[in-house]
mmCIF file of N, CA and C in Angstrom:
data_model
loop_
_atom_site.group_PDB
_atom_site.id
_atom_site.type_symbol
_atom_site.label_atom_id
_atom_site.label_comp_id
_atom_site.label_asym_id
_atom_site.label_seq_id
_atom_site.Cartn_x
_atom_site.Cartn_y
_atom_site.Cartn_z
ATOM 1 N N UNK J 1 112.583 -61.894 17.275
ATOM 2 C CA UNK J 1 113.580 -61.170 16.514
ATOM 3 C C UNK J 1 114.884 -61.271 17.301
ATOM 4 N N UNK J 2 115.686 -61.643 16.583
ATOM 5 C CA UNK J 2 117.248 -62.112 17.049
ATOM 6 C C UNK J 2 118.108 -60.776 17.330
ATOM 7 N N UNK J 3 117.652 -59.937 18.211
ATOM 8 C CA UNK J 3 118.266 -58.351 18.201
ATOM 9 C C UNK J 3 118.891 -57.935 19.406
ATOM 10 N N UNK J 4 120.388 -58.523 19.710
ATOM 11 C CA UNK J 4 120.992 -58.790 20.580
ATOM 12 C C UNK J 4 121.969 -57.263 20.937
ATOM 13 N N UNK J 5 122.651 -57.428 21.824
ATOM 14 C CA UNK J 5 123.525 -56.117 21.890
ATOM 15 C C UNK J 5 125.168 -56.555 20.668
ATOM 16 N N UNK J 6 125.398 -57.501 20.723
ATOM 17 C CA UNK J 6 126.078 -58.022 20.057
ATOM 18 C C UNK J 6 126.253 -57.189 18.836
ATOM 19 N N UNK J 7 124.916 -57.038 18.232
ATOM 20 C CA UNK J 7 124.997 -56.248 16.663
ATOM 21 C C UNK J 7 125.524 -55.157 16.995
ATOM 22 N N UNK J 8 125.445 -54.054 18.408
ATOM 23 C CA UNK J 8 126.435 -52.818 17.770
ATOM 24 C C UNK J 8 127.642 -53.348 18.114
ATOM 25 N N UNK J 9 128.449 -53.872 18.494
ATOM 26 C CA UNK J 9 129.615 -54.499 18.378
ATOM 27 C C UNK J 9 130.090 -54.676 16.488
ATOM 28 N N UNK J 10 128.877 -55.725 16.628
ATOM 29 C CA UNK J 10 129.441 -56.091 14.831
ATOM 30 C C UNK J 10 129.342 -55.081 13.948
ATOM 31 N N UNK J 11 128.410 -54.004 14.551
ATOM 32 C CA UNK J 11 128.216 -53.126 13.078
ATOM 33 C C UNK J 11 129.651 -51.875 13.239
ATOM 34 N N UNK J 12 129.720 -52.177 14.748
ATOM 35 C CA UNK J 12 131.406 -51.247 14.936
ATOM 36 C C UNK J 12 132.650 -51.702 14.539
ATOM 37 N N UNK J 13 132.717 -53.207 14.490
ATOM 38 C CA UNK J 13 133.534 -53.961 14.105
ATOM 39 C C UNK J 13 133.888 -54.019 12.453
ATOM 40 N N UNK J 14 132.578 -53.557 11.898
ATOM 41 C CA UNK J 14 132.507 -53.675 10.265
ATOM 42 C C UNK J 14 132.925 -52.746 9.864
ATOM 43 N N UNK J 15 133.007 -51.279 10.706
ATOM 44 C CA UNK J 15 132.912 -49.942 10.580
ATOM 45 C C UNK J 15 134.879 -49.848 10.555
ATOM 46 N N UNK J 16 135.545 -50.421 11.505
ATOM 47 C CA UNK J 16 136.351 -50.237 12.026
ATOM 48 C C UNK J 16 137.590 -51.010 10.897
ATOM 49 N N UNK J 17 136.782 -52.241 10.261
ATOM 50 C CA UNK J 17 137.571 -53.498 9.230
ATOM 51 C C UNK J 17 136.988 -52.043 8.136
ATOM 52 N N UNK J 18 135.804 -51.186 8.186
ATOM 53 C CA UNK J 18 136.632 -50.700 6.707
ATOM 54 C C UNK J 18 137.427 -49.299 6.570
ATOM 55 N N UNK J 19 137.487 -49.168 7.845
ATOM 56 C CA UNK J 19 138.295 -47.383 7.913
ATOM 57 C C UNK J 19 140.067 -48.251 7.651
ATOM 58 N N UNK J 20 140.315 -50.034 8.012
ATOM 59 C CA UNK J 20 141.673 -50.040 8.112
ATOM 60 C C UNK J 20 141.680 -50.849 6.509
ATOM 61 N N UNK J 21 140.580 -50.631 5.819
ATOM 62 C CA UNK J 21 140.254 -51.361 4.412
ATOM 63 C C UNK J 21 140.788 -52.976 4.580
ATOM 64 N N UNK J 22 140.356 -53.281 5.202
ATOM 65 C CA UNK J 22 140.180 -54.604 5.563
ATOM 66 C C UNK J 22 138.500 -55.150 4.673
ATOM 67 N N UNK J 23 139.274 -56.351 4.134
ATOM 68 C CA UNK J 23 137.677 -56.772 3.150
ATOM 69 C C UNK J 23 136.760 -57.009 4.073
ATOM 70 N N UNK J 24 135.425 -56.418 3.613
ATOM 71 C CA UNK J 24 134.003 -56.862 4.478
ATOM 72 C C UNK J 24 133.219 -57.940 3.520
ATOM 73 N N UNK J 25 132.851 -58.971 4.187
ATOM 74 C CA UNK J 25 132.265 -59.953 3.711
ATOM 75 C C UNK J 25 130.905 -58.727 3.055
ATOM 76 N N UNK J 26 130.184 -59.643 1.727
ATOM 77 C CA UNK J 26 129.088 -58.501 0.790
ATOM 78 C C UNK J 26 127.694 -58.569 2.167
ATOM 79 N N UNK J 27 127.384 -59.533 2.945
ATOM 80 C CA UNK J 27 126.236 -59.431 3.972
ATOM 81 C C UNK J 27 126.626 -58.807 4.758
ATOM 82 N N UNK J 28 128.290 -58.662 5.460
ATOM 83 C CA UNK J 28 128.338 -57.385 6.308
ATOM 84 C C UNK J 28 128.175 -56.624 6.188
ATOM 85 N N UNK J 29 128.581 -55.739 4.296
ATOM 86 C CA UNK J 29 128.684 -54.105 3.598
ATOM 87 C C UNK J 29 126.958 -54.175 3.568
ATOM 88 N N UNK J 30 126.315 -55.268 3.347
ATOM 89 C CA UNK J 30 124.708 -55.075 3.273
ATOM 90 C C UNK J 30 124.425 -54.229 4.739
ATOM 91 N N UNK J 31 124.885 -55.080 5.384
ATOM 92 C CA UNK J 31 124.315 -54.885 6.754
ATOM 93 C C UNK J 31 124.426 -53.157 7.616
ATOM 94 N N UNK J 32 125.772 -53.250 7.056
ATOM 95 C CA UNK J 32 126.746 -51.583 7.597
ATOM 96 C C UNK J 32 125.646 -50.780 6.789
ATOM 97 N N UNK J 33 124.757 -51.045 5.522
ATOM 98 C CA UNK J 33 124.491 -50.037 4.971
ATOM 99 C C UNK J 33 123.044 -49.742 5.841
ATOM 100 N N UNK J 34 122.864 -50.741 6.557
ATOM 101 C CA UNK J 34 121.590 -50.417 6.715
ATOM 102 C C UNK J 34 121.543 -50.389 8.515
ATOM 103 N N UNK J 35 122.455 -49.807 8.202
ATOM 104 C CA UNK J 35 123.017 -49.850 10.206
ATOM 105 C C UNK J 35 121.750 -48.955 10.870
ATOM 106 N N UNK J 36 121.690 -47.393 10.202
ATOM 107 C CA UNK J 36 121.056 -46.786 11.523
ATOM 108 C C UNK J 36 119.034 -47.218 10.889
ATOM 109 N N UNK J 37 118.760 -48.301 10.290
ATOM 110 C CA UNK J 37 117.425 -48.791 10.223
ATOM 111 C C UNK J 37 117.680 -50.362 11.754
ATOM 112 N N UNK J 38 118.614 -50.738 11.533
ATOM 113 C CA UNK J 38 118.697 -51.572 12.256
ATOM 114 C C UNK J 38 118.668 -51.031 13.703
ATOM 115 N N UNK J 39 119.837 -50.099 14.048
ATOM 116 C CA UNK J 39 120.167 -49.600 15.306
ATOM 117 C C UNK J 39 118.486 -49.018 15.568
ATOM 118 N N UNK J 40 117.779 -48.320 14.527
ATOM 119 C CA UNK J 40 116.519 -47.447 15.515
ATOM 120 C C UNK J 40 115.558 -48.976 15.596
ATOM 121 N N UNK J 41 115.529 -50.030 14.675
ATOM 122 C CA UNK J 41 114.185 -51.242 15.436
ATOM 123 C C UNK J 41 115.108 -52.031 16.562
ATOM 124 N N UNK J 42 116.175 -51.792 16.727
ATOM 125 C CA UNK J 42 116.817 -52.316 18.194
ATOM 126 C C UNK J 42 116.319 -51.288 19.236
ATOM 127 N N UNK J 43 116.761 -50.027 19.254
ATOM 128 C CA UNK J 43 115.457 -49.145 20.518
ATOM 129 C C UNK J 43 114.393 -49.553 20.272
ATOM 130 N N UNK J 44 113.359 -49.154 19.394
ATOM 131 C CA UNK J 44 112.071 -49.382 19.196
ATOM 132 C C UNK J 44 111.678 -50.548 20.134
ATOM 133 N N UNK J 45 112.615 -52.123 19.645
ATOM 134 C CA UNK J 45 111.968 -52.872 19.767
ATOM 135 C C UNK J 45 112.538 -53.085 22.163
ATOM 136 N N UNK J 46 113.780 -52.623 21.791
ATOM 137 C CA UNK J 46 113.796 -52.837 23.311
ATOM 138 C C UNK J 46 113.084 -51.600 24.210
ATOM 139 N N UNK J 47 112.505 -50.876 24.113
ATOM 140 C CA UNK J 47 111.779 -49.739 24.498
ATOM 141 C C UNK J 47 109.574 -50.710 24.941
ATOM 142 N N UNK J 48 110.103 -50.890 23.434
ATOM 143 C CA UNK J 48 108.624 -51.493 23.422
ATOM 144 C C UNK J 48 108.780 -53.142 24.707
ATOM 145 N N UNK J 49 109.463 -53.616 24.147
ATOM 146 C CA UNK J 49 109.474 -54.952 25.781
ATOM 147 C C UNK J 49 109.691 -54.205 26.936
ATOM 148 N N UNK J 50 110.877 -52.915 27.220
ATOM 149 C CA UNK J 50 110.516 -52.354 28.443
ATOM 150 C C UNK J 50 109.116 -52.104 28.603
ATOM 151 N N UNK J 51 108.366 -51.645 28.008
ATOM 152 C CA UNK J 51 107.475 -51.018 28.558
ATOM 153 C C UNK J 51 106.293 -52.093 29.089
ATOM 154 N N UNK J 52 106.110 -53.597 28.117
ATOM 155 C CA UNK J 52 105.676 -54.787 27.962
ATOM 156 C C UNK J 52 105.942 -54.862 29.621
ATOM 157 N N UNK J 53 107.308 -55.021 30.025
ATOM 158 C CA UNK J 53 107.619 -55.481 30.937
ATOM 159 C C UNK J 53 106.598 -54.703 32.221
ATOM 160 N N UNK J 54 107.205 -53.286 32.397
ATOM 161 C CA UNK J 54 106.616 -52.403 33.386
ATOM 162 C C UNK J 54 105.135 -52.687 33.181
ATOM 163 N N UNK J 55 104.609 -52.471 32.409
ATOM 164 C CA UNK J 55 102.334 -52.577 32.347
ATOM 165 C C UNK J 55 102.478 -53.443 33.114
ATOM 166 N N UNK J 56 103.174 -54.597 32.853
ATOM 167 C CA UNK J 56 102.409 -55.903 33.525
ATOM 168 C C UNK J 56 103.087 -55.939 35.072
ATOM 169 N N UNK J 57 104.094 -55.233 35.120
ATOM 170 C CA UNK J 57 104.727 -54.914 36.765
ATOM 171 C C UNK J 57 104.025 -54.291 37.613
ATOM 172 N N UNK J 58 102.985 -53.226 36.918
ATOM 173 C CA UNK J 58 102.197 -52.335 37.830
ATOM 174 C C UNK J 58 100.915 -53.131 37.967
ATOM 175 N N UNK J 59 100.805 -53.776 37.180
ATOM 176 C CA UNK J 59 99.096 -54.382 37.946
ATOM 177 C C UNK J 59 98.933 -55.280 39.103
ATOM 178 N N UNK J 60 98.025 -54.531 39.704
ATOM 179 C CA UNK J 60 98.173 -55.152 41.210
ATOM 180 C C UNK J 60 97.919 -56.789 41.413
ATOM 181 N N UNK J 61 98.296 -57.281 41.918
ATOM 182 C CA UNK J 61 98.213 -59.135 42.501
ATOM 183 C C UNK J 61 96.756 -58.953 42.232
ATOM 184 N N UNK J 62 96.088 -58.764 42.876
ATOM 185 C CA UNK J 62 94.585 -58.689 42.880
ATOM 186 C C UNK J 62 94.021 -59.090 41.190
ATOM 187 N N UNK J 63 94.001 -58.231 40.772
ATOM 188 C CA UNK J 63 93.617 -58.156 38.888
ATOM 189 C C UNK J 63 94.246 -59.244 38.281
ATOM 190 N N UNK J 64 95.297 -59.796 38.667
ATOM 191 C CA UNK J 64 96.236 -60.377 37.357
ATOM 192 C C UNK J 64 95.808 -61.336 37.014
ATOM 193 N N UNK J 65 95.258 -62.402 37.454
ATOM 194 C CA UNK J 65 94.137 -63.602 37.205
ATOM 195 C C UNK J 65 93.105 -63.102 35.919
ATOM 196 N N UNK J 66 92.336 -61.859 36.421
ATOM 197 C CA UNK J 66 91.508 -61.411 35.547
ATOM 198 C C UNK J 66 91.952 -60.888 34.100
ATOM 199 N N UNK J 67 93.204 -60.226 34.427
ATOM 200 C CA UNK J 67 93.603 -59.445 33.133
ATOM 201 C C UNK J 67 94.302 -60.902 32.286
ATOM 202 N N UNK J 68 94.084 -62.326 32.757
ATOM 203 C CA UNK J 68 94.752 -63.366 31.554
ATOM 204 C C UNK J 68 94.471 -63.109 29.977
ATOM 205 N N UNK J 69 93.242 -63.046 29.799
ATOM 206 C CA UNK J 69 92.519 -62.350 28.875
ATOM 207 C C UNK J 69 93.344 -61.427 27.556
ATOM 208 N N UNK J 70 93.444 -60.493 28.513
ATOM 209 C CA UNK J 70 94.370 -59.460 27.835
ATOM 210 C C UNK J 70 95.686 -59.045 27.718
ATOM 211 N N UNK J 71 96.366 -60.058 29.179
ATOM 212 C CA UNK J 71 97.830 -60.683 28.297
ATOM 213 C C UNK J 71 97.892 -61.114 27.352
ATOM 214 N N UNK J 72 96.808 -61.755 26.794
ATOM 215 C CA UNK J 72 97.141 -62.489 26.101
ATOM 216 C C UNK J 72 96.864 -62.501 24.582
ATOM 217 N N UNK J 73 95.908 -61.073 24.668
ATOM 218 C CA UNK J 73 96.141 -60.203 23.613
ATOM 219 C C UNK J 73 97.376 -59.157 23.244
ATOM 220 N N UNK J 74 98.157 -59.380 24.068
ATOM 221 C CA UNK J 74 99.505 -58.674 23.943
ATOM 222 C C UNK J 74 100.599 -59.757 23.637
ATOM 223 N N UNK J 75 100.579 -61.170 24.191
ATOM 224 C CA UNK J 75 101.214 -62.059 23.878
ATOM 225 C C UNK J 75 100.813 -62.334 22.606
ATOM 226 N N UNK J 76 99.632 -62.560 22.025
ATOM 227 C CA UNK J 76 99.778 -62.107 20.598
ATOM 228 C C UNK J 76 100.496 -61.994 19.872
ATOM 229 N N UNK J 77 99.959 -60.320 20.384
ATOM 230 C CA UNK J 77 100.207 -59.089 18.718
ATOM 231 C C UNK J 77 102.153 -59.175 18.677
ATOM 232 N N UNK J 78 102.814 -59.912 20.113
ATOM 233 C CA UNK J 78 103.951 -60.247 20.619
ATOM 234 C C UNK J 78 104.470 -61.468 19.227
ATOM 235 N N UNK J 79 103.803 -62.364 19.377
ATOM 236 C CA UNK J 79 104.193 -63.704 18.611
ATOM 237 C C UNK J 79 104.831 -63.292 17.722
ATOM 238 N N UNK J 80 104.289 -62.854 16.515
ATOM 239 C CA UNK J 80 105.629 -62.664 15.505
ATOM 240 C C UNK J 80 106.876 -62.192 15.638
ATOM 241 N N UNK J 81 107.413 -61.590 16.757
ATOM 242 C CA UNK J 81 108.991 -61.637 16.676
ATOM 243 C C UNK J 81 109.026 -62.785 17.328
ATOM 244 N N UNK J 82 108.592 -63.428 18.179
ATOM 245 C CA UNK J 82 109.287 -64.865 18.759
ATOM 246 C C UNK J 82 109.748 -65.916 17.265
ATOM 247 N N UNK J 83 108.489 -65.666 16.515
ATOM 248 C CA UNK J 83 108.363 -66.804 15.506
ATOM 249 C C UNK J 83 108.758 -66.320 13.730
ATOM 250 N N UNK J 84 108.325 -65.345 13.322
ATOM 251 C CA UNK J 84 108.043 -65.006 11.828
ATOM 252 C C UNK J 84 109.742 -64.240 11.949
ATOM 253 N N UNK J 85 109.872 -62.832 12.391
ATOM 254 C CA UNK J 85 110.747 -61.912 11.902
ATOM 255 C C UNK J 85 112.063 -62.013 12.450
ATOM 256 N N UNK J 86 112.927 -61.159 11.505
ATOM 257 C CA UNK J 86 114.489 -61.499 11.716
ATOM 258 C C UNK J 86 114.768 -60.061 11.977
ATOM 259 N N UNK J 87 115.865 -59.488 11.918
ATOM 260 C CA UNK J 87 116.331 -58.215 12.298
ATOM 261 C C UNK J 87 116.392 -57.540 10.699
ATOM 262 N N UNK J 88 116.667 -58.637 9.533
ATOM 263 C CA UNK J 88 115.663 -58.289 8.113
ATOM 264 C C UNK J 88 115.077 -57.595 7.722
ATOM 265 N N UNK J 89 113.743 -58.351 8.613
ATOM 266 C CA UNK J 89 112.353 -58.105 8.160
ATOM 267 C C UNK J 89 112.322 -56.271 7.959
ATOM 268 N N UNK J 90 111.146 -56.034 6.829
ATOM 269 C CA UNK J 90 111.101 -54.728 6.391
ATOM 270 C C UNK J 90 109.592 -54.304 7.391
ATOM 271 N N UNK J 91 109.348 -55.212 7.842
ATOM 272 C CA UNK J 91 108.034 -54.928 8.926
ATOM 273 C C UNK J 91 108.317 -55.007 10.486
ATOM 274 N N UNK J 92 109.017 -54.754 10.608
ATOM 275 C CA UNK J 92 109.586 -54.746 12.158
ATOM 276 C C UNK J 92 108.503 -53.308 12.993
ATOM 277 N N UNK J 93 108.439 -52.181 12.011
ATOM 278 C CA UNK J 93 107.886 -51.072 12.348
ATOM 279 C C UNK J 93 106.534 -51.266 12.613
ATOM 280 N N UNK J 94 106.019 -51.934 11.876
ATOM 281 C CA UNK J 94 104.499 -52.557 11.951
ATOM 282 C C UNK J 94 104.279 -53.343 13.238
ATOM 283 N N UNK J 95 105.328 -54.472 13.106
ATOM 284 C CA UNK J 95 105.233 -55.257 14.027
ATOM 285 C C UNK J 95 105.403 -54.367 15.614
ATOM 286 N N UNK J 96 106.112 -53.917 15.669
ATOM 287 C CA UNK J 96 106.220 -52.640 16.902
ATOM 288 C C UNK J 96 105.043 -51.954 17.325
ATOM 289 N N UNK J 97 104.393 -51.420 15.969
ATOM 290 C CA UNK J 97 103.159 -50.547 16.392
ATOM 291 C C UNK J 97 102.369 -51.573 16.674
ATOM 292 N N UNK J 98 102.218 -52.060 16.512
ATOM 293 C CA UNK J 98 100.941 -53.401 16.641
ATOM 294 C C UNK J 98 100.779 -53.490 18.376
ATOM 295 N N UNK J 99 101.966 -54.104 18.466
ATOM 296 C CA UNK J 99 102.437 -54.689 20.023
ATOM 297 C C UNK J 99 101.918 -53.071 20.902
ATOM 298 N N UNK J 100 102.252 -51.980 20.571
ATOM 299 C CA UNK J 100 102.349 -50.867 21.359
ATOM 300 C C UNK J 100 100.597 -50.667 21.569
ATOM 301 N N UNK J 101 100.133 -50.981 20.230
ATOM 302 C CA UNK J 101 98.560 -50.162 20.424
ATOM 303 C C UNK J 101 98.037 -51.990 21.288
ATOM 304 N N UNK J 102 98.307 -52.965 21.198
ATOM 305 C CA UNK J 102 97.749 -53.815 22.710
ATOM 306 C C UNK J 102 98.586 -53.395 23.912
ATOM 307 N N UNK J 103 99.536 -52.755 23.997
ATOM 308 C CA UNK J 103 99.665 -52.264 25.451
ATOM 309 C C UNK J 103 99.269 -51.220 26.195
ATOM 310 N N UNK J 104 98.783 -50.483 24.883
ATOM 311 C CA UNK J 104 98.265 -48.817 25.120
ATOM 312 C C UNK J 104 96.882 -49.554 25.777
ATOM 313 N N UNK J 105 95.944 -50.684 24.912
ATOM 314 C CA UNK J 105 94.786 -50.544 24.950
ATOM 315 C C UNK J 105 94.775 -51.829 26.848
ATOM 316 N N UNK J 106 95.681 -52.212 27.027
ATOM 317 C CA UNK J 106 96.234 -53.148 28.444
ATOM 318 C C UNK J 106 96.326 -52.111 29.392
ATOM 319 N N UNK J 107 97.549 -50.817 29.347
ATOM 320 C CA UNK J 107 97.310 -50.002 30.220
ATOM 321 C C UNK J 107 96.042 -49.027 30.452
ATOM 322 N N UNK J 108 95.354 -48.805 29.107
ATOM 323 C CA UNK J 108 94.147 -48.389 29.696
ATOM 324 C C UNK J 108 93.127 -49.030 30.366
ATOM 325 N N UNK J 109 93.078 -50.235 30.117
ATOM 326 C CA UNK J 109 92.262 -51.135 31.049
ATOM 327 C C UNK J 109 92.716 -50.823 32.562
ATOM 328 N N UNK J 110 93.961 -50.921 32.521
ATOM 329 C CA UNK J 110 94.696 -50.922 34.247
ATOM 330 C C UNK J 110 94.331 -50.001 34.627
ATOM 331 N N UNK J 111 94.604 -48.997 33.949
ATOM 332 C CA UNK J 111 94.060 -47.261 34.348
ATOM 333 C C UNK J 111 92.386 -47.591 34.999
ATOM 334 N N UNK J 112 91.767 -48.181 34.236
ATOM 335 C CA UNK J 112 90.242 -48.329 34.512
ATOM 336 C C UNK J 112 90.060 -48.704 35.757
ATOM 337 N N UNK J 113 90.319 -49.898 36.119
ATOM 338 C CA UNK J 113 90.243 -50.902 36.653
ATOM 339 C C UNK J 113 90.760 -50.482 38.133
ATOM 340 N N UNK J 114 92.238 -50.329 37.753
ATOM 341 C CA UNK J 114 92.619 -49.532 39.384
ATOM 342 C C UNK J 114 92.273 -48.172 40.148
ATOM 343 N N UNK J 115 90.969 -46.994 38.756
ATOM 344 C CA UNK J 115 90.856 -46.364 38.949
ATOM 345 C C UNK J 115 89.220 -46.930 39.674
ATOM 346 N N UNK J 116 88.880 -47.574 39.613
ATOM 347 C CA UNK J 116 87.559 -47.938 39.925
ATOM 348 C C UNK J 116 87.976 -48.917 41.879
ATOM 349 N N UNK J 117 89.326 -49.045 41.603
ATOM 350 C CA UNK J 117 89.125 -49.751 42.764
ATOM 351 C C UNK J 117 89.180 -49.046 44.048
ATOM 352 N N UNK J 118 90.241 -47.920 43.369
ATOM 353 C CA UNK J 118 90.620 -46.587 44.204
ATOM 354 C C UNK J 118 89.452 -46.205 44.691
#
C-alpha cells in the first residue's frame, strides 16, 4: 500500500486550494472527502509495521532460525499490501486485522518460547 507521509501534505494542500477556492481536480475533492478514512488506515497501517518491526526486534539471536516458520506466516498475511491494495482499497481494515492476529499469534509464541528458556 502506497501510504506515504506525502498524503497529509496533499490532503492539506487540497484543503488549503479550497478555503482560497482554487479548482480541485474531481480525484482530489474524491480524495479530501474521504480524508479522515484515509488518515486513520495511514496510523493503523504504520502502527501495525511498527509493531511488525519491534516482535521481530525482541526475539533473541538464538530462536530466529527457528521462528523462519512463522515469519513467514506474518510475511504472508503481510503480502497483500506489498502486491493487491492501494490506499483505495475498501479492505485495508481487514487487511490490518489479519496482519495483527499473525503477530499477536508470533508474539505469543515468543512469549512461550522465551518463557521456557528463562
Amino acid at each position: 500500500i502506497n501510504l506515504d507521509h506525502s498524503i497529509h501534505q496533499l490532503l492539506r494542500d487540497i484543503q488549503v486550494m479550497k478555503s482560497l477556492g482554487i479548482s480541485v481536480s474531481t480525484h482530489g475533492l474524491l480524495m479530501y472527502t474521504q480524508k479522515y478514512t484515509i488518515l486513520e488506515n495511514y496510523n493503523n497501517l504504520k502502527l501495525m509495521l511498527d509493531e511488525n518491526q519491534r516482535i521481530r526486534e525482541s526475539i533473541p539471536e538464538l530462536f530466529a532460525v527457528l521462528m523462519a516458520p512463522h515469519f513467514e506466516k506474518v510475511d504472508e498475511a503481510l503480502s497483500p499490501g506489498l502486491t493487491m491494495l492501494k490506499w483505495t482499497s475498501l479492505n485495508i481494515p481487514a487487511f490490518v486485522e489479519s496482519v495483527r492476529s499473525a503477530l499477536d499469534d508470533l508474539r505469543l509464541l515468543i512469549d512461550k518460547v522465551t518463557g521456557v528458556h528463562h
